[in-house]
mmCIF file of C-alpha atoms in Angstrom:
data_model
loop_
_atom_site.group_PDB
_atom_site.id
_atom_site.type_symbol
_atom_site.label_atom_id
_atom_site.label_comp_id
_atom_site.label_asym_id
_atom_site.label_seq_id
_atom_site.Cartn_x
_atom_site.Cartn_y
_atom_site.Cartn_z
ATOM 1 C CA ASP A 1 -77.950 242.794 25.573
ATOM 2 C CA ARG A 2 -75.590 241.688 22.600
ATOM 3 C CA GLU A 3 -75.891 242.302 19.072
ATOM 4 C CA ILE A 4 -77.279 238.803 17.222
ATOM 5 C CA PRO A 5 -75.999 237.701 13.969
ATOM 6 C CA SER A 6 -77.870 238.838 11.089
ATOM 7 C CA ASP A 7 -78.924 234.846 10.026
ATOM 8 C CA THR A 8 -80.641 233.824 13.479
ATOM 9 C CA ILE A 9 -83.357 234.399 14.649
ATOM 10 C CA LYS A 10 -84.326 235.011 18.289
ATOM 11 C CA THR A 11 -87.245 234.496 19.573
ATOM 12 C CA ALA A 12 -89.388 233.572 22.804
ATOM 13 C CA ARG A 13 -92.400 231.254 23.700
ATOM 14 C CA TYR A 14 -94.344 229.924 26.573
ATOM 15 C CA SER A 15 -94.768 225.995 27.218
ATOM 16 C CA ASN A 16 -97.786 225.197 28.634
ATOM 17 C CA ASN A 17 -95.317 222.170 29.874
ATOM 18 C CA TYR A 18 -93.140 223.716 31.936
ATOM 19 C CA LYS A 19 -94.983 226.066 32.953
ATOM 20 C CA ASP A 20 -92.241 228.921 32.253
ATOM 21 C CA THR A 21 -90.632 230.884 29.062
ATOM 22 C CA ILE A 22 -87.786 229.350 27.456
ATOM 23 C CA HIS A 23 -85.876 231.460 25.064
ATOM 24 C CA THR A 24 -84.239 230.142 22.240
ATOM 25 C CA GLU A 25 -82.003 231.811 18.624
ATOM 26 C CA PHE A 26 -82.295 229.456 15.604
ATOM 27 C CA ASN A 27 -80.143 230.097 13.174
ATOM 28 C CA ARG A 28 -82.370 230.620 9.863
ATOM 29 C CA LYS A 29 -81.314 227.580 8.666
ATOM 30 C CA GLN A 30 -82.376 225.102 10.384
ATOM 31 C CA ILE A 31 -86.152 227.310 11.099
ATOM 32 C CA LYS A 32 -87.768 224.659 8.837
ATOM 33 C CA GLN A 33 -86.350 222.168 10.782
ATOM 34 C CA ILE A 34 -87.494 223.314 13.622
ATOM 35 C CA HIS A 35 -91.444 223.506 12.448
ATOM 36 C CA ILE A 36 -91.326 219.959 11.226
ATOM 37 C CA GLY A 37 -94.378 217.911 13.479
ATOM 38 C CA VAL A 38 -94.083 214.447 14.550
ATOM 39 C CA ASN A 39 -96.045 213.306 11.857
ATOM 40 C CA GLN A 40 -93.249 214.208 9.441
ATOM 41 C CA ILE A 41 -90.716 211.826 11.470
ATOM 42 C CA LYS A 42 -90.676 209.761 8.978
ATOM 43 C CA SER A 43 -89.556 211.927 6.205
ATOM 44 C CA GLN A 44 -87.620 213.989 7.345
ATOM 45 C CA SER A 45 -85.260 210.483 8.953
ATOM 46 C CA THR A 46 -85.311 209.921 4.947
ATOM 47 C CA GLU A 47 -82.958 212.759 3.742
ATOM 48 C CA GLU A 48 -80.792 212.728 6.993
ATOM 49 C CA SER A 49 -80.725 208.962 6.119
ATOM 50 C CA GLU A 50 -82.204 207.106 9.604
ATOM 51 C CA ASN A 51 -84.119 204.277 9.050
ATOM 52 C CA PHE A 52 -87.399 203.506 11.293
ATOM 53 C CA GLU A 53 -91.023 203.157 10.651
ATOM 54 C CA VAL A 54 -93.592 205.790 13.071
ATOM 55 C CA ILE A 55 -95.181 202.795 15.058
ATOM 56 C CA LYS A 56 -96.885 205.292 17.981
ATOM 57 C CA GLU A 57 -96.398 209.853 17.360
ATOM 58 C CA ASN A 58 -96.646 210.501 21.029
ATOM 59 C CA ASN A 59 -96.204 208.703 24.163
ATOM 60 C CA THR A 60 -99.454 210.091 25.574
ATOM 61 C CA GLU A 61 -100.700 207.060 27.320
ATOM 62 C CA LEU A 62 -96.509 206.625 29.358
ATOM 63 C CA GLU A 63 -96.212 203.629 28.345
ATOM 64 C CA ASN A 64 -93.444 202.448 28.942
ATOM 65 C CA PHE A 65 -92.623 204.913 30.865
ATOM 66 C CA LYS A 66 -91.106 202.722 34.097
ATOM 67 C CA LEU A 67 -88.845 202.072 31.459
ATOM 68 C CA ILE A 68 -88.011 205.600 29.895
ATOM 69 C CA ASP A 69 -87.654 206.567 33.178
ATOM 70 C CA ILE A 70 -85.446 204.897 35.133
ATOM 71 C CA CYS A 71 -83.381 205.227 31.341
ATOM 72 C CA PHE A 72 -83.545 209.275 32.129
ATOM 73 C CA SER A 73 -82.176 208.538 35.804
ATOM 74 C CA LYS A 74 -78.884 207.445 35.491
ATOM 75 C CA HIS A 75 -78.994 210.260 31.703
ATOM 76 C CA PHE A 76 -76.469 212.590 32.987
ATOM 77 C CA PHE A 77 -78.455 215.639 32.698
ATOM 78 C CA MET A 78 -82.342 213.447 32.065
ATOM 79 C CA GLN A 79 -81.651 213.147 35.772
ATOM 80 C CA ASN A 80 -81.772 216.509 37.215
ATOM 81 C CA LEU A 81 -84.975 216.772 35.959
ATOM 82 C CA ASP A 82 -87.924 216.486 38.274
ATOM 83 C CA SER A 83 -90.644 213.919 37.555
ATOM 84 C CA LYS A 84 -93.425 216.075 36.598
ATOM 85 C CA ALA A 85 -91.255 217.581 33.876
ATOM 86 C CA ARG A 86 -89.802 213.610 33.467
ATOM 87 C CA LYS A 87 -93.187 213.389 32.331
ATOM 88 C CA GLU A 88 -94.223 215.591 30.100
ATOM 89 C CA ILE A 89 -90.774 214.516 27.991
ATOM 90 C CA ILE A 90 -92.142 210.883 27.894
ATOM 91 C CA ARG A 91 -95.247 212.077 26.667
ATOM 92 C CA GLU A 92 -92.675 213.619 23.541
ATOM 93 C CA MET A 93 -91.108 210.492 22.307
ATOM 94 C CA SER A 94 -92.689 208.849 19.106
ATOM 95 C CA LEU A 95 -92.409 204.682 18.928
ATOM 96 C CA VAL A 96 -90.911 203.225 15.771
ATOM 97 C CA LYS A 97 -89.392 200.525 14.701
ATOM 98 C CA VAL A 98 -86.213 199.317 12.891
ATOM 99 C CA PRO A 99 -86.080 196.336 10.338
ATOM 100 C CA SER A 100 -83.313 193.388 11.057
ATOM 101 C CA ASN A 101 -80.103 193.578 9.717
ATOM 102 C CA SER A 102 -80.174 197.314 8.426
ATOM 103 C CA TYR A 103 -78.399 200.495 9.918
ATOM 104 C CA VAL A 104 -80.155 202.637 12.658
ATOM 105 C CA PHE A 105 -78.191 204.751 11.441
ATOM 106 C CA LYS A 106 -74.488 205.480 9.935
ATOM 107 C CA GLU A 107 -71.372 206.879 11.150
ATOM 108 C CA GLY A 108 -70.411 210.085 10.213
ATOM 109 C CA THR A 109 -74.228 211.440 9.261
ATOM 110 C CA THR A 110 -76.727 214.118 10.898
ATOM 111 C CA GLY A 111 -78.445 213.049 14.746
ATOM 112 C CA ASN A 112 -81.482 213.952 13.973
ATOM 113 C CA TYR A 113 -82.320 212.411 16.882
ATOM 114 C CA TYR A 114 -82.344 210.684 20.668
ATOM 115 C CA TYR A 115 -82.800 207.363 20.972
ATOM 116 C CA ILE A 116 -84.087 204.691 23.949
ATOM 117 C CA LEU A 117 -84.026 200.484 22.867
ATOM 118 C CA GLN A 118 -87.618 199.759 24.166
ATOM 119 C CA LYS A 119 -86.973 195.555 22.255
ATOM 120 C CA GLY A 120 -84.715 194.300 19.895
ATOM 121 C CA GLN A 121 -80.890 193.379 19.119
ATOM 122 C CA THR A 122 -78.719 196.014 18.100
ATOM 123 C CA GLN A 123 -74.442 196.834 17.844
ATOM 124 C CA LEU A 124 -72.898 200.230 17.416
ATOM 125 C CA ILE A 125 -70.007 200.072 15.040
ATOM 126 C CA ILE A 126 -67.533 202.818 14.951
ATOM 127 C CA ASN A 127 -64.406 202.177 12.510
ATOM 128 C CA ASN A 128 -65.852 198.411 11.630
ATOM 129 C CA ASN A 129 -65.030 196.968 14.850
ATOM 130 C CA ILE A 130 -67.885 195.990 16.159
ATOM 131 C CA VAL A 131 -67.903 197.490 20.048
ATOM 132 C CA LYS A 132 -70.685 196.567 22.347
ATOM 133 C CA GLU A 133 -74.176 195.315 21.959
ATOM 134 C CA PHE A 134 -77.197 197.808 23.830
ATOM 135 C CA LYS A 135 -79.699 196.010 26.564
ATOM 136 C CA ILE A 136 -82.937 196.917 26.284
ATOM 137 C CA GLY A 137 -84.044 199.694 28.203
ATOM 138 C CA GLN A 138 -80.182 201.402 27.217
ATOM 139 C CA SER A 139 -79.696 204.816 25.094
ATOM 140 C CA PHE A 140 -77.573 206.598 22.513
ATOM 141 C CA GLY A 141 -77.810 209.519 20.346
ATOM 142 C CA GLU A 142 -78.019 212.266 22.964
ATOM 143 C CA LEU A 143 -74.217 212.874 22.493
ATOM 144 C CA ALA A 144 -74.558 213.913 18.657
ATOM 145 C CA LEU A 145 -77.627 216.142 18.750
ATOM 146 C CA LEU A 146 -76.295 218.355 21.589
ATOM 147 C CA HIS A 147 -72.443 219.214 20.310
ATOM 148 C CA ASN A 148 -74.678 219.571 16.783
ATOM 149 C CA SER A 149 -72.436 216.666 15.317
ATOM 150 C CA PRO A 150 -71.701 213.753 13.210
ATOM 151 C CA ARG A 151 -72.026 210.368 14.556
ATOM 152 C CA SER A 152 -69.889 209.323 16.288
ATOM 153 C CA GLY A 153 -70.127 205.607 15.486
ATOM 154 C CA SER A 154 -72.610 203.682 13.386
ATOM 155 C CA VAL A 155 -75.813 201.099 14.809
ATOM 156 C CA PHE A 156 -77.047 197.995 13.130
ATOM 157 C CA ALA A 157 -80.482 196.453 14.066
ATOM 158 C CA LEU A 158 -79.742 192.952 13.578
ATOM 159 C CA THR A 159 -82.960 191.491 14.521
ATOM 160 C CA ASP A 160 -85.987 194.218 13.815
ATOM 161 C CA CYS A 161 -86.315 196.691 16.950
ATOM 162 C CA PHE A 162 -88.332 199.319 18.352
ATOM 163 C CA PHE A 163 -87.528 202.433 19.754
ATOM 164 C CA TRP A 164 -88.862 205.179 21.621
ATOM 165 C CA ILE A 165 -87.484 208.296 20.221
ATOM 166 C CA LEU A 166 -87.262 211.894 21.007
ATOM 167 C CA SER A 167 -86.742 214.523 18.026
ATOM 168 C CA ARG A 168 -83.887 216.838 17.452
ATOM 169 C CA SER A 169 -86.495 220.446 18.186
ATOM 170 C CA LYS A 170 -87.854 218.319 21.580
ATOM 171 C CA PHE A 171 -84.254 217.508 22.301
ATOM 172 C CA ARG A 172 -82.872 220.735 22.034
ATOM 173 C CA GLN A 173 -86.012 222.692 24.546
ATOM 174 C CA ILE A 174 -85.295 219.954 27.013
ATOM 175 C CA VAL A 175 -81.627 220.801 26.930
ATOM 176 C CA ASP A 176 -83.511 225.070 27.202
ATOM 177 C CA HIS A 177 -84.709 223.809 30.164
ATOM 178 C CA ILE A 178 -82.948 222.597 31.846
ATOM 179 C CA THR A 179 -80.714 225.229 31.380
ATOM 180 C CA GLU A 180 -83.282 227.942 32.231
ATOM 181 C CA ALA A 181 -84.213 225.879 35.121
ATOM 182 C CA ASN A 182 -81.026 224.582 36.849
ATOM 183 C CA TYR A 183 -79.812 229.078 36.800
ATOM 184 C CA GLU A 184 -83.674 229.705 38.308
ATOM 185 C CA GLU A 185 -82.117 227.129 41.064
ATOM 186 C CA ASN A 186 -79.011 227.508 41.789
ATOM 187 C CA LYS A 187 -79.875 232.061 42.193
ATOM 188 C CA GLN A 188 -82.736 230.911 45.064
ATOM 189 C CA PHE A 189 -79.602 228.658 46.578
ATOM 190 C CA LEU A 190 -77.347 231.760 46.249
ATOM 191 C CA ASP A 191 -79.277 234.779 47.922
ATOM 192 C CA SER A 192 -79.777 232.243 50.553
ATOM 193 C CA LEU A 193 -76.484 232.432 51.582
ATOM 194 C CA ARG A 194 -74.361 234.846 53.952
ATOM 195 C CA ILE A 195 -71.110 234.170 52.564
ATOM 196 C CA VAL A 196 -72.147 235.515 48.896
ATOM 197 C CA SER A 197 -74.966 238.484 49.964
ATOM 198 C CA ASN A 198 -72.930 241.445 49.380
ATOM 199 C CA LEU A 199 -72.153 240.190 45.679
ATOM 200 C CA GLU A 200 -73.957 242.410 43.237
ATOM 201 C CA ASP A 201 -76.686 241.313 41.353
ATOM 202 C CA PHE A 202 -74.523 240.379 38.081
ATOM 203 C CA GLN A 203 -71.782 239.104 39.777
ATOM 204 C CA LYS A 204 -74.793 236.184 41.223
ATOM 205 C CA ALA A 205 -75.549 235.396 37.634
ATOM 206 C CA ILE A 206 -72.338 234.646 36.597
ATOM 207 C CA LEU A 207 -71.538 232.551 39.778
ATOM 208 C CA SER A 208 -75.440 230.743 38.945
ATOM 209 C CA ASN A 209 -74.265 229.884 35.226
ATOM 210 C CA ALA A 210 -71.188 228.942 36.233
ATOM 211 C CA LEU A 211 -72.396 226.511 39.260
ATOM 212 C CA TYR A 212 -73.652 222.939 38.129
ATOM 213 C CA LYS A 213 -75.536 220.664 40.976
ATOM 214 C CA GLU A 214 -73.149 217.097 41.806
ATOM 215 C CA LYS A 215 -74.506 213.995 44.443
ATOM 216 C CA PHE A 216 -72.368 212.513 46.780
ATOM 217 C CA HIS A 217 -73.453 209.061 48.974
ATOM 218 C CA ILE A 218 -72.498 208.487 51.860
ATOM 219 C CA ASN A 219 -68.620 207.297 52.470
ATOM 220 C CA ASP A 220 -68.137 208.426 49.007
ATOM 221 C CA PHE A 221 -65.141 210.695 49.084
ATOM 222 C CA ILE A 222 -66.058 214.835 48.210
ATOM 223 C CA VAL A 223 -61.980 214.930 47.902
ATOM 224 C CA LYS A 224 -58.893 214.036 49.408
ATOM 225 C CA ARG A 225 -55.576 215.547 51.531
ATOM 226 C CA GLY A 226 -53.408 216.469 48.273
ATOM 227 C CA GLU A 227 -55.888 215.936 45.286
ATOM 228 C CA ARG A 228 -55.242 219.581 43.415
ATOM 229 C CA ALA A 229 -57.515 221.596 44.174
ATOM 230 C CA ASP A 230 -59.950 223.112 40.450
ATOM 231 C CA CYS A 231 -63.435 224.169 42.571
ATOM 232 C CA ILE A 232 -64.899 224.633 45.677
ATOM 233 C CA TYR A 233 -67.819 222.880 47.458
ATOM 234 C CA ILE A 234 -70.765 224.245 48.625
ATOM 235 C CA ILE A 235 -72.931 222.258 50.078
ATOM 236 C CA LYS A 236 -76.448 221.729 49.516
ATOM 237 C CA GLU A 237 -78.318 219.007 51.333
ATOM 238 C CA GLY A 238 -77.132 216.237 53.513
ATOM 239 C CA GLU A 239 -74.184 216.253 55.827
ATOM 240 C CA VAL A 240 -70.762 216.248 55.677
ATOM 241 C CA ALA A 241 -67.526 214.243 57.627
ATOM 242 C CA CYS A 242 -63.775 216.503 57.833
ATOM 243 C CA ILE A 243 -61.278 214.051 58.406
ATOM 244 C CA ASN A 244 -57.750 214.771 59.151
ATOM 245 C CA GLU A 245 -55.897 211.600 58.622
ATOM 246 C CA ASN A 246 -52.935 212.285 61.042
ATOM 247 C CA LYS A 247 -55.424 212.092 64.391
#
């Protein structure tokens, strides 16, 4: 039980979507922002210099489900969610429009939304240089939300563009959920291993927080002889072969 700064509020919220309790800490200055509903996204976006018009506030009908789900399956942390959790997230997303020849957001401004391009043409601009053009189904904006940092580049709409977006507050709830789900999964996995059976509960808890999942495909090398060892691998699923190159 660590000491909580005086300008921080610690909350515990029960989520019907995820069927568990999510513990979150918010700075008092962020409380007003956290309580902004989806129906107020437009007014918030003006304040944060993110330019869009809300077309559909909640994706309750799971519109463009396949497009969004494929995007999630390729995402570095969304891919760890099960299909049920991804459906609940997709239901919380909003469809917005950004007019042609305008910025979705500008470099250096505060990031508050995660975007998936549903329709249109957009460019990523960094330091006044065009870096890439986003394709339909590609996403951007999550790094600014994860690290609470300014946008590292600008996104410009070449045509009228439509995006599925996720707000900062929803995004953070998802991160909390993933962290909690991974911790519980890791804890159950460690409890099944004889090699760590003699560890104390607090030691297993430390390991559960440190473990992360890495996937390998058939014929992939996990490690190679002569490489510097900086971690330990524990096989959770599948089979591996140990190869002695001298034989």
